[in-house]
Amino acid sequence: MGKGGGCFPSKKKFAIDMPEQDPSNPDGVSSNLDQNQLTTTSTTGQLKIFIIFYSMYGHVEILARRMKKGVDSIDGVEGVLYRVPETLPAEVLEQMKVPQKGIEVPVIAVDDLVHADGLLFGFPTRFGSMASQMKAFFDSTFHLWEQQRLAGVPAGFFVSTGTQGGGQETTAWTAITQLAHHGMVYVPIGYTFGTEMFGMDSLRGGSPYGAGVFSGDGTRKPTETELALAEHQGKYMAAIVKKFSHPNDSRN
């Protein structure tokens, strides 16, 4: 379990400044997808990858910002940062000494997901799976699911955990179900980061499933290797999205 993600309390937290029902289909789930729903392109010419995250103490946000740098380094692709809504009451967040979030990164609306050519979701772990704030966001995408509006969209994950055994792999692994039900295409990074993926001489978050950071009790800062892996994932996803994009098609 991690607190954004740290797994034990600390007073020193690291802060970072429905369509009409078809009688033949009573469940309301579209089984005949329009071809445009299976493409992953925008009509503006600039492909957009939404980097959507929940970050309690700032660790996931740091990865997200470095990931955007990687996305933006690929010509014709732009990374766009979004938060998911907070679900905890303000008084609880205050008791947990959670830093207040700025307004620079907007909160995403569920319907905006259809405008993305690729999606990267970042979240801390809670007992080896995604934090409830991110799960609540996925739960709110029901109307997109029933129409399969996100089918065919490339998507990936990045995470934070409080300990080495806290879920760097399982947190992403257990999140794949969300993509599967939407028909999204899961894009792991594998070992494309190179020799850094095999290093044993220092503590490093991240796995073949995606970038990651260890946060300890909330005070540990990401290492340059963890940040470089996040940047690599952004660049890798942007290259994948660009490779399989079709400029003359539209999903919206």
mmCIF file with all atom_site columns, N, CA and C in Angstrom, residues 196-250:
data_model
loop_
_atom_site.group_PDB
_atom_site.id
_atom_site.type_symbol
_atom_site.label_atom_id
_atom_site.label_alt_id
_atom_site.label_comp_id
_atom_site.label_asym_id
_atom_site.label_entity_id
_atom_site.label_seq_id
_atom_site.pdbx_PDB_ins_code
_atom_site.Cartn_x
_atom_site.Cartn_y
_atom_site.Cartn_z
_atom_site.occupancy
_atom_site.B_iso_or_equiv
_atom_site.pdbx_formal_charge
_atom_site.auth_seq_id
_atom_site.auth_comp_id
_atom_site.auth_asym_id
_atom_site.auth_atom_id
_atom_site.pdbx_PDB_model_num
ATOM 1   N N  . GLU A 1 196 ? 19.256  0.275  -18.331 1.00 0.00 ? 196 GLU A N  1
ATOM 2   C CA . GLU A 1 196 ? 18.794  0.800  -17.045 1.00 0.00 ? 196 GLU A CA 1
ATOM 3   C C  . GLU A 1 196 ? 17.718  -0.098 -16.433 1.00 0.00 ? 196 GLU A C  1
ATOM 4   N N  . MET A 1 197 ? 17.022  -0.850 -17.270 1.00 0.00 ? 197 MET A N  1
ATOM 5   C CA . MET A 1 197 ? 15.983  -1.750 -16.757 1.00 0.00 ? 197 MET A CA 1
ATOM 6   C C  . MET A 1 197 ? 16.584  -2.932 -16.004 1.00 0.00 ? 197 MET A C  1
ATOM 7   N N  . PHE A 1 198 ? 17.863  -3.184 -16.232 1.00 0.00 ? 198 PHE A N  1
ATOM 8   C CA . PHE A 1 198 ? 18.509  -4.347 -15.632 1.00 0.00 ? 198 PHE A CA 1
ATOM 9   C C  . PHE A 1 198 ? 19.450  -3.982 -14.487 1.00 0.00 ? 198 PHE A C  1
ATOM 10  N N  . GLY A 1 199 ? 19.585  -2.687 -14.213 1.00 0.00 ? 199 GLY A N  1
ATOM 11  C CA . GLY A 1 199 ? 20.504  -2.248 -13.165 1.00 0.00 ? 199 GLY A CA 1
ATOM 12  C C  . GLY A 1 199 ? 20.080  -2.739 -11.792 1.00 0.00 ? 199 GLY A C  1
ATOM 13  N N  . MET A 1 200 ? 21.057  -3.157 -10.997 1.00 0.00 ? 200 MET A N  1
ATOM 14  C CA . MET A 1 200 ? 20.797  -3.673 -9.653  1.00 0.00 ? 200 MET A CA 1
ATOM 15  C C  . MET A 1 200 ? 21.552  -2.901 -8.577  1.00 0.00 ? 200 MET A C  1
ATOM 16  N N  . ASP A 1 201 ? 22.218  -1.825 -8.972  1.00 0.00 ? 201 ASP A N  1
ATOM 17  C CA . ASP A 1 201 ? 23.081  -1.107 -8.041  1.00 0.00 ? 201 ASP A CA 1
ATOM 18  C C  . ASP A 1 201 ? 22.380  0.042  -7.323  1.00 0.00 ? 201 ASP A C  1
ATOM 19  N N  . SER A 1 202 ? 21.129  0.299  -7.640  1.00 0.00 ? 202 SER A N  1
ATOM 20  C CA . SER A 1 202 ? 20.410  1.384  -6.978  1.00 0.00 ? 202 SER A CA 1
ATOM 21  C C  . SER A 1 202 ? 18.916  1.081  -6.961  1.00 0.00 ? 202 SER A C  1
ATOM 22  N N  . LEU A 1 203 ? 18.215  1.757  -6.057  1.00 0.00 ? 203 LEU A N  1
ATOM 23  C CA . LEU A 1 203 ? 16.773  1.584  -5.928  1.00 0.00 ? 203 LEU A CA 1
ATOM 24  C C  . LEU A 1 203 ? 16.079  2.318  -7.065  1.00 0.00 ? 203 LEU A C  1
ATOM 25  N N  . ARG A 1 204 ? 15.187  1.629  -7.757  1.00 0.00 ? 204 ARG A N  1
ATOM 26  C CA . ARG A 1 204 ? 14.506  2.241  -8.896  1.00 0.00 ? 204 ARG A CA 1
ATOM 27  C C  . ARG A 1 204 ? 13.106  1.679  -9.052  1.00 0.00 ? 204 ARG A C  1
ATOM 28  N N  . GLY A 1 205 ? 12.121  2.554  -9.190  1.00 0.00 ? 205 GLY A N  1
ATOM 29  C CA . GLY A 1 205 ? 10.776  2.131  -9.509  1.00 0.00 ? 205 GLY A CA 1
ATOM 30  C C  . GLY A 1 205 ? 10.628  1.909  -11.000 1.00 0.00 ? 205 GLY A C  1
ATOM 31  N N  . GLY A 1 206 ? 9.474   1.395  -11.390 1.00 0.00 ? 206 GLY A N  1
ATOM 32  C CA . GLY A 1 206 ? 9.227   1.126  -12.799 1.00 0.00 ? 206 GLY A CA 1
ATOM 33  C C  . GLY A 1 206 ? 9.366   -0.346 -13.121 1.00 0.00 ? 206 GLY A C  1
ATOM 34  N N  . SER A 1 207 ? 8.722   -0.769 -14.200 1.00 0.00 ? 207 SER A N  1
ATOM 35  C CA . SER A 1 207 ? 8.721   -2.167 -14.607 1.00 0.00 ? 207 SER A CA 1
ATOM 36  C C  . SER A 1 207 ? 8.375   -2.237 -16.083 1.00 0.00 ? 207 SER A C  1
ATOM 37  N N  . PRO A 1 208 ? 8.343   -3.442 -16.672 1.00 0.00 ? 208 PRO A N  1
ATOM 38  C CA . PRO A 1 208 ? 7.918   -3.551 -18.070 1.00 0.00 ? 208 PRO A CA 1
ATOM 39  C C  . PRO A 1 208 ? 6.500   -3.035 -18.308 1.00 0.00 ? 208 PRO A C  1
ATOM 40  N N  . TYR A 1 209 ? 5.715   -2.905 -17.233 1.00 0.00 ? 209 TYR A N  1
ATOM 41  C CA . TYR A 1 209 ? 4.345   -2.423 -17.366 1.00 0.00 ? 209 TYR A CA 1
ATOM 42  C C  . TYR A 1 209 ? 4.273   -0.907 -17.506 1.00 0.00 ? 209 TYR A C  1
ATOM 43  N N  . GLY A 1 210 ? 5.317   -0.207 -17.043 1.00 0.00 ? 210 GLY A N  1
ATOM 44  C CA . GLY A 1 210 ? 5.295   1.241  -17.124 1.00 0.00 ? 210 GLY A CA 1
ATOM 45  C C  . GLY A 1 210 ? 6.223   1.879  -16.113 1.00 0.00 ? 210 GLY A C  1
ATOM 46  N N  . ALA A 1 211 ? 6.374   3.178  -16.201 1.00 0.00 ? 211 ALA A N  1
ATOM 47  C CA . ALA A 1 211 ? 7.242   3.912  -15.280 1.00 0.00 ? 211 ALA A CA 1
ATOM 48  C C  . ALA A 1 211 ? 6.688   3.844  -13.867 1.00 0.00 ? 211 ALA A C  1
ATOM 49  N N  . GLY A 1 212 ? 7.563   4.059  -12.896 1.00 0.00 ? 212 GLY A N  1
ATOM 50  C CA . GLY A 1 212 ? 7.130   4.020  -11.514 1.00 0.00 ? 212 GLY A CA 1
ATOM 51  C C  . GLY A 1 212 ? 8.130   4.696  -10.602 1.00 0.00 ? 212 GLY A C  1
ATOM 52  N N  . VAL A 1 213 ? 7.665   5.022  -9.400  1.00 0.00 ? 213 VAL A N  1
ATOM 53  C CA . VAL A 1 213 ? 8.521   5.665  -8.422  1.00 0.00 ? 213 VAL A CA 1
ATOM 54  C C  . VAL A 1 213 ? 8.233   5.071  -7.051  1.00 0.00 ? 213 VAL A C  1
ATOM 55  N N  . PHE A 1 214 ? 9.277   4.937  -6.236  1.00 0.00 ? 214 PHE A N  1
ATOM 56  C CA . PHE A 1 214 ? 9.116   4.570  -4.833  1.00 0.00 ? 214 PHE A CA 1
ATOM 57  C C  . PHE A 1 214 ? 9.047   5.860  -4.025  1.00 0.00 ? 214 PHE A C  1
ATOM 58  N N  . SER A 1 215 ? 8.066   5.944  -3.136  1.00 0.00 ? 215 SER A N  1
ATOM 59  C CA . SER A 1 215 ? 7.905   7.179  -2.365  1.00 0.00 ? 215 SER A CA 1
ATOM 60  C C  . SER A 1 215 ? 8.182   7.004  -0.880  1.00 0.00 ? 215 SER A C  1
ATOM 61  N N  . GLY A 1 216 ? 8.338   5.761  -0.413  1.00 0.00 ? 216 GLY A N  1
ATOM 62  C CA . GLY A 1 216 ? 8.586   5.545  1.000   1.00 0.00 ? 216 GLY A CA 1
ATOM 63  C C  . GLY A 1 216 ? 7.450   6.087  1.849   1.00 0.00 ? 216 GLY A C  1
ATOM 64  N N  . ASP A 1 217 ? 7.772   6.890  2.849   1.00 0.00 ? 217 ASP A N  1
ATOM 65  C CA . ASP A 1 217 ? 6.732   7.460  3.703   1.00 0.00 ? 217 ASP A CA 1
ATOM 66  C C  . ASP A 1 217 ? 6.166   8.761  3.144   1.00 0.00 ? 217 ASP A C  1
ATOM 67  N N  . GLY A 1 218 ? 6.534   9.066  1.920   1.00 0.00 ? 218 GLY A N  1
ATOM 68  C CA . GLY A 1 218 ? 6.054   10.283 1.277   1.00 0.00 ? 218 GLY A CA 1
ATOM 69  C C  . GLY A 1 218 ? 7.119   11.340 1.112   1.00 0.00 ? 218 GLY A C  1
ATOM 70  N N  . THR A 1 219 ? 8.313   11.117 1.654   1.00 0.00 ? 219 THR A N  1
ATOM 71  C CA . THR A 1 219 ? 9.364   12.135 1.618   1.00 0.00 ? 219 THR A CA 1
ATOM 72  C C  . THR A 1 219 ? 10.430  11.869 0.556   1.00 0.00 ? 219 THR A C  1
ATOM 73  N N  . ARG A 1 220 ? 10.490  10.649 0.061   1.00 0.00 ? 220 ARG A N  1
ATOM 74  C CA . ARG A 1 220 ? 11.534  10.316 -0.919  1.00 0.00 ? 220 ARG A CA 1
ATOM 75  C C  . ARG A 1 220 ? 11.231  10.969 -2.266  1.00 0.00 ? 220 ARG A C  1
ATOM 76  N N  . LYS A 1 221 ? 12.229  11.595 -2.855  1.00 0.00 ? 221 LYS A N  1
ATOM 77  C CA . LYS A 1 221 ? 12.071  12.207 -4.166  1.00 0.00 ? 221 LYS A CA 1
ATOM 78  C C  . LYS A 1 221 ? 12.424  11.201 -5.261  1.00 0.00 ? 221 LYS A C  1
ATOM 79  N N  . PRO A 1 222 ? 11.793  11.310 -6.438  1.00 0.00 ? 222 PRO A N  1
ATOM 80  C CA . PRO A 1 222 ? 12.138  10.425 -7.548  1.00 0.00 ? 222 PRO A CA 1
ATOM 81  C C  . PRO A 1 222 ? 13.597  10.591 -7.955  1.00 0.00 ? 222 PRO A C  1
ATOM 82  N N  . THR A 1 223 ? 14.236  9.493  -8.330  1.00 0.00 ? 223 THR A N  1
ATOM 83  C CA . THR A 1 223 ? 15.608  9.562  -8.819  1.00 0.00 ? 223 THR A CA 1
ATOM 84  C C  . THR A 1 223 ? 15.602  9.977  -10.285 1.00 0.00 ? 223 THR A C  1
ATOM 85  N N  . GLU A 1 224 ? 16.751  10.359 -10.773 1.00 0.00 ? 224 GLU A N  1
ATOM 86  C CA . GLU A 1 224 ? 16.852  10.736 -12.173 1.00 0.00 ? 224 GLU A CA 1
ATOM 87  C C  . GLU A 1 224 ? 16.548  9.551  -13.079 1.00 0.00 ? 224 GLU A C  1
ATOM 88  N N  . THR A 1 225 ? 16.894  8.351  -12.644 1.00 0.00 ? 225 THR A N  1
ATOM 89  C CA . THR A 1 225 ? 16.585  7.160  -13.449 1.00 0.00 ? 225 THR A CA 1
ATOM 90  C C  . THR A 1 225 ? 15.081  6.956  -13.548 1.00 0.00 ? 225 THR A C  1
ATOM 91  N N  . GLU A 1 226 ? 14.359  7.138  -12.440 1.00 0.00 ? 226 GLU A N  1
ATOM 92  C CA . GLU A 1 226 ? 12.905  7.001  -12.469 1.00 0.00 ? 226 GLU A CA 1
ATOM 93  C C  . GLU A 1 226 ? 12.282  8.061  -13.379 1.00 0.00 ? 226 GLU A C  1
ATOM 94  N N  . LEU A 1 227 ? 12.804  9.272  -13.334 1.00 0.00 ? 227 LEU A N  1
ATOM 95  C CA . LEU A 1 227 ? 12.293  10.341 -14.188 1.00 0.00 ? 227 LEU A CA 1
ATOM 96  C C  . LEU A 1 227 ? 12.621  10.079 -15.647 1.00 0.00 ? 227 LEU A C  1
ATOM 97  N N  . ALA A 1 228 ? 13.814  9.572  -15.908 1.00 0.00 ? 228 ALA A N  1
ATOM 98  C CA . ALA A 1 228 ? 14.200  9.262  -17.277 1.00 0.00 ? 228 ALA A CA 1
ATOM 99  C C  . ALA A 1 228 ? 13.321  8.155  -17.861 1.00 0.00 ? 228 ALA A C  1
ATOM 100 N N  . LEU A 1 229 ? 12.953  7.183  -17.020 1.00 0.00 ? 229 LEU A N  1
ATOM 101 C CA . LEU A 1 229 ? 12.069  6.116  -17.474 1.00 0.00 ? 229 LEU A CA 1
ATOM 102 C C  . LEU A 1 229 ? 10.689  6.681  -17.818 1.00 0.00 ? 229 LEU A C  1
ATOM 103 N N  . ALA A 1 230 ? 10.205  7.629  -17.021 1.00 0.00 ? 230 ALA A N  1
ATOM 104 C CA . ALA A 1 230 ? 8.923   8.274  -17.311 1.00 0.00 ? 230 ALA A CA 1
ATOM 105 C C  . ALA A 1 230 ? 8.987   9.027  -18.636 1.00 0.00 ? 230 ALA A C  1
ATOM 106 N N  . GLU A 1 231 ? 10.073  9.746  -18.851 1.00 0.00 ? 231 GLU A N  1
ATOM 107 C CA . GLU A 1 231 ? 10.242  10.468 -20.114 1.00 0.00 ? 231 GLU A CA 1
ATOM 108 C C  . GLU A 1 231 ? 10.292  9.495  -21.289 1.00 0.00 ? 231 GLU A C  1
ATOM 109 N N  . HIS A 1 232 ? 10.984  8.375  -21.084 1.00 0.00 ? 232 HIS A N  1
ATOM 110 C CA . HIS A 1 232 ? 11.059  7.346  -22.125 1.00 0.00 ? 232 HIS A CA 1
ATOM 111 C C  . HIS A 1 232 ? 9.667   6.802  -22.446 1.00 0.00 ? 232 HIS A C  1
ATOM 112 N N  . GLN A 1 233 ? 8.845   6.559  -21.410 1.00 0.00 ? 233 GLN A N  1
ATOM 113 C CA . GLN A 1 233 ? 7.514   6.029  -21.662 1.00 0.00 ? 233 GLN A CA 1
ATOM 114 C C  . GLN A 1 233 ? 6.680   7.017  -22.473 1.00 0.00 ? 233 GLN A C  1
ATOM 115 N N  . GLY A 1 234 ? 6.798   8.309  -22.155 1.00 0.00 ? 234 GLY A N  1
ATOM 116 C CA . GLY A 1 234 ? 6.082   9.307  -22.934 1.00 0.00 ? 234 GLY A CA 1
ATOM 117 C C  . GLY A 1 234 ? 6.506   9.306  -24.379 1.00 0.00 ? 234 GLY A C  1
ATOM 118 N N  . LYS A 1 235 ? 7.803   9.230  -24.604 1.00 0.00 ? 235 LYS A N  1
ATOM 119 C CA . LYS A 1 235 ? 8.330   9.210  -25.963 1.00 0.00 ? 235 LYS A CA 1
ATOM 120 C C  . LYS A 1 235 ? 7.906   7.933  -26.693 1.00 0.00 ? 235 LYS A C  1
ATOM 121 N N  . TYR A 1 236 ? 7.957   6.826  -25.986 1.00 0.00 ? 236 TYR A N  1
ATOM 122 C CA . TYR A 1 236 ? 7.593   5.530  -26.577 1.00 0.00 ? 236 TYR A CA 1
ATOM 123 C C  . TYR A 1 236 ? 6.117   5.511  -26.973 1.00 0.00 ? 236 TYR A C  1
ATOM 124 N N  . MET A 1 237 ? 5.254   5.975  -26.070 1.00 0.00 ? 237 MET A N  1
ATOM 125 C CA . MET A 1 237 ? 3.823   6.005  -26.375 1.00 0.00 ? 237 MET A CA 1
ATOM 126 C C  . MET A 1 237 ? 3.535   6.934  -27.540 1.00 0.00 ? 237 MET A C  1
ATOM 127 N N  . ALA A 1 238 ? 4.184   8.087  -27.572 1.00 0.00 ? 238 ALA A N  1
ATOM 128 C CA . ALA A 1 238 ? 3.970   9.034  -28.670 1.00 0.00 ? 238 ALA A CA 1
ATOM 129 C C  . ALA A 1 238 ? 4.360   8.419  -30.008 1.00 0.00 ? 238 ALA A C  1
ATOM 130 N N  . ALA A 1 239 ? 5.463   7.671  -30.016 1.00 0.00 ? 239 ALA A N  1
ATOM 131 C CA . ALA A 1 239 ? 5.898   7.029  -31.249 1.00 0.00 ? 239 ALA A CA 1
ATOM 132 C C  . ALA A 1 239 ? 4.905   5.957  -31.700 1.00 0.00 ? 239 ALA A C  1
ATOM 133 N N  . ILE A 1 240 ? 4.358   5.225  -30.736 1.00 0.00 ? 240 ILE A N  1
ATOM 134 C CA . ILE A 1 240 ? 3.360   4.193  -31.062 1.00 0.00 ? 240 ILE A CA 1
ATOM 135 C C  . ILE A 1 240 ? 2.100   4.829  -31.627 1.00 0.00 ? 240 ILE A C  1
ATOM 136 N N  . VAL A 1 241 ? 1.615   5.865  -30.966 1.00 0.00 ? 241 VAL A N  1
ATOM 137 C CA . VAL A 1 241 ? 0.404   6.544  -31.422 1.00 0.00 ? 241 VAL A CA 1
ATOM 138 C C  . VAL A 1 241 ? 0.610   7.125  -32.817 1.00 0.00 ? 241 VAL A C  1
ATOM 139 N N  . LYS A 1 242 ? 1.761   7.726  -33.030 1.00 0.00 ? 242 LYS A N  1
ATOM 140 C CA . LYS A 1 242 ? 2.055   8.318  -34.339 1.00 0.00 ? 242 LYS A CA 1
ATOM 141 C C  . LYS A 1 242 ? 2.161   7.246  -35.414 1.00 0.00 ? 242 LYS A C  1
ATOM 142 N N  . LYS A 1 243 ? 2.746   6.128  -35.067 1.00 0.00 ? 243 LYS A N  1
ATOM 143 C CA . LYS A 1 243 ? 2.935   5.039  -36.037 1.00 0.00 ? 243 LYS A CA 1
ATOM 144 C C  . LYS A 1 243 ? 1.613   4.489  -36.537 1.00 0.00 ? 243 LYS A C  1
ATOM 145 N N  . PHE A 1 244 ? 0.632   4.387  -35.642 1.00 0.00 ? 244 PHE A N  1
ATOM 146 C CA . PHE A 1 244 ? -0.631  3.752  -36.002 1.00 0.00 ? 244 PHE A CA 1
ATOM 147 C C  . PHE A 1 244 ? -1.765  4.745  -36.246 1.00 0.00 ? 244 PHE A C  1
ATOM 148 N N  . SER A 1 245 ? -1.442  6.031  -36.328 1.00 0.00 ? 245 SER A N  1
ATOM 149 C CA . SER A 1 245 ? -2.470  7.027  -36.557 1.00 0.00 ? 245 SER A CA 1
ATOM 150 C C  . SER A 1 245 ? -2.854  7.084  -38.044 1.00 0.00 ? 245 SER A C  1
ATOM 151 N N  . HIS A 1 246 ? -4.079  7.563  -38.273 1.00 0.00 ? 246 HIS A N  1
ATOM 152 C CA . HIS A 1 246 ? -4.597  7.710  -39.632 1.00 0.00 ? 246 HIS A CA 1
ATOM 153 C C  . HIS A 1 246 ? -5.175  9.114  -39.749 1.00 0.00 ? 246 HIS A C  1
ATOM 154 N N  . PRO A 1 247 ? -4.411  10.067 -40.276 1.00 0.00 ? 247 PRO A N  1
ATOM 155 C CA . PRO A 1 247 ? -4.800  11.477 -40.250 1.00 0.00 ? 247 PRO A CA 1
ATOM 156 C C  . PRO A 1 247 ? -6.163  11.797 -40.882 1.00 0.00 ? 247 PRO A C  1
ATOM 157 N N  . ASN A 1 248 ? -6.638  10.951 -41.768 1.00 0.00 ? 248 ASN A N  1
ATOM 158 C CA . ASN A 1 248 ? -7.893  11.256 -42.427 1.00 0.00 ? 248 ASN A CA 1
ATOM 159 C C  . ASN A 1 248 ? -9.118  10.706 -41.718 1.00 0.00 ? 248 ASN A C  1
ATOM 160 N N  . ASP A 1 249 ? -8.900  10.017 -40.609 1.00 0.00 ? 249 ASP A N  1
ATOM 161 C CA . ASP A 1 249 ? -9.998  9.433  -39.851 1.00 0.00 ? 249 ASP A CA 1
ATOM 162 C C  . ASP A 1 249 ? -10.291 10.262 -38.620 1.00 0.00 ? 249 ASP A C  1
ATOM 163 N N  . SER A 1 250 ? -11.480 10.110 -38.081 1.00 0.00 ? 250 SER A N  1
ATOM 164 C CA . SER A 1 250 ? -11.864 10.793 -36.850 1.00 0.00 ? 250 SER A CA 1
ATOM 165 C C  . SER A 1 250 ? -12.647 9.861  -35.963 1.00 0.00 ? 250 SER A C  1
#
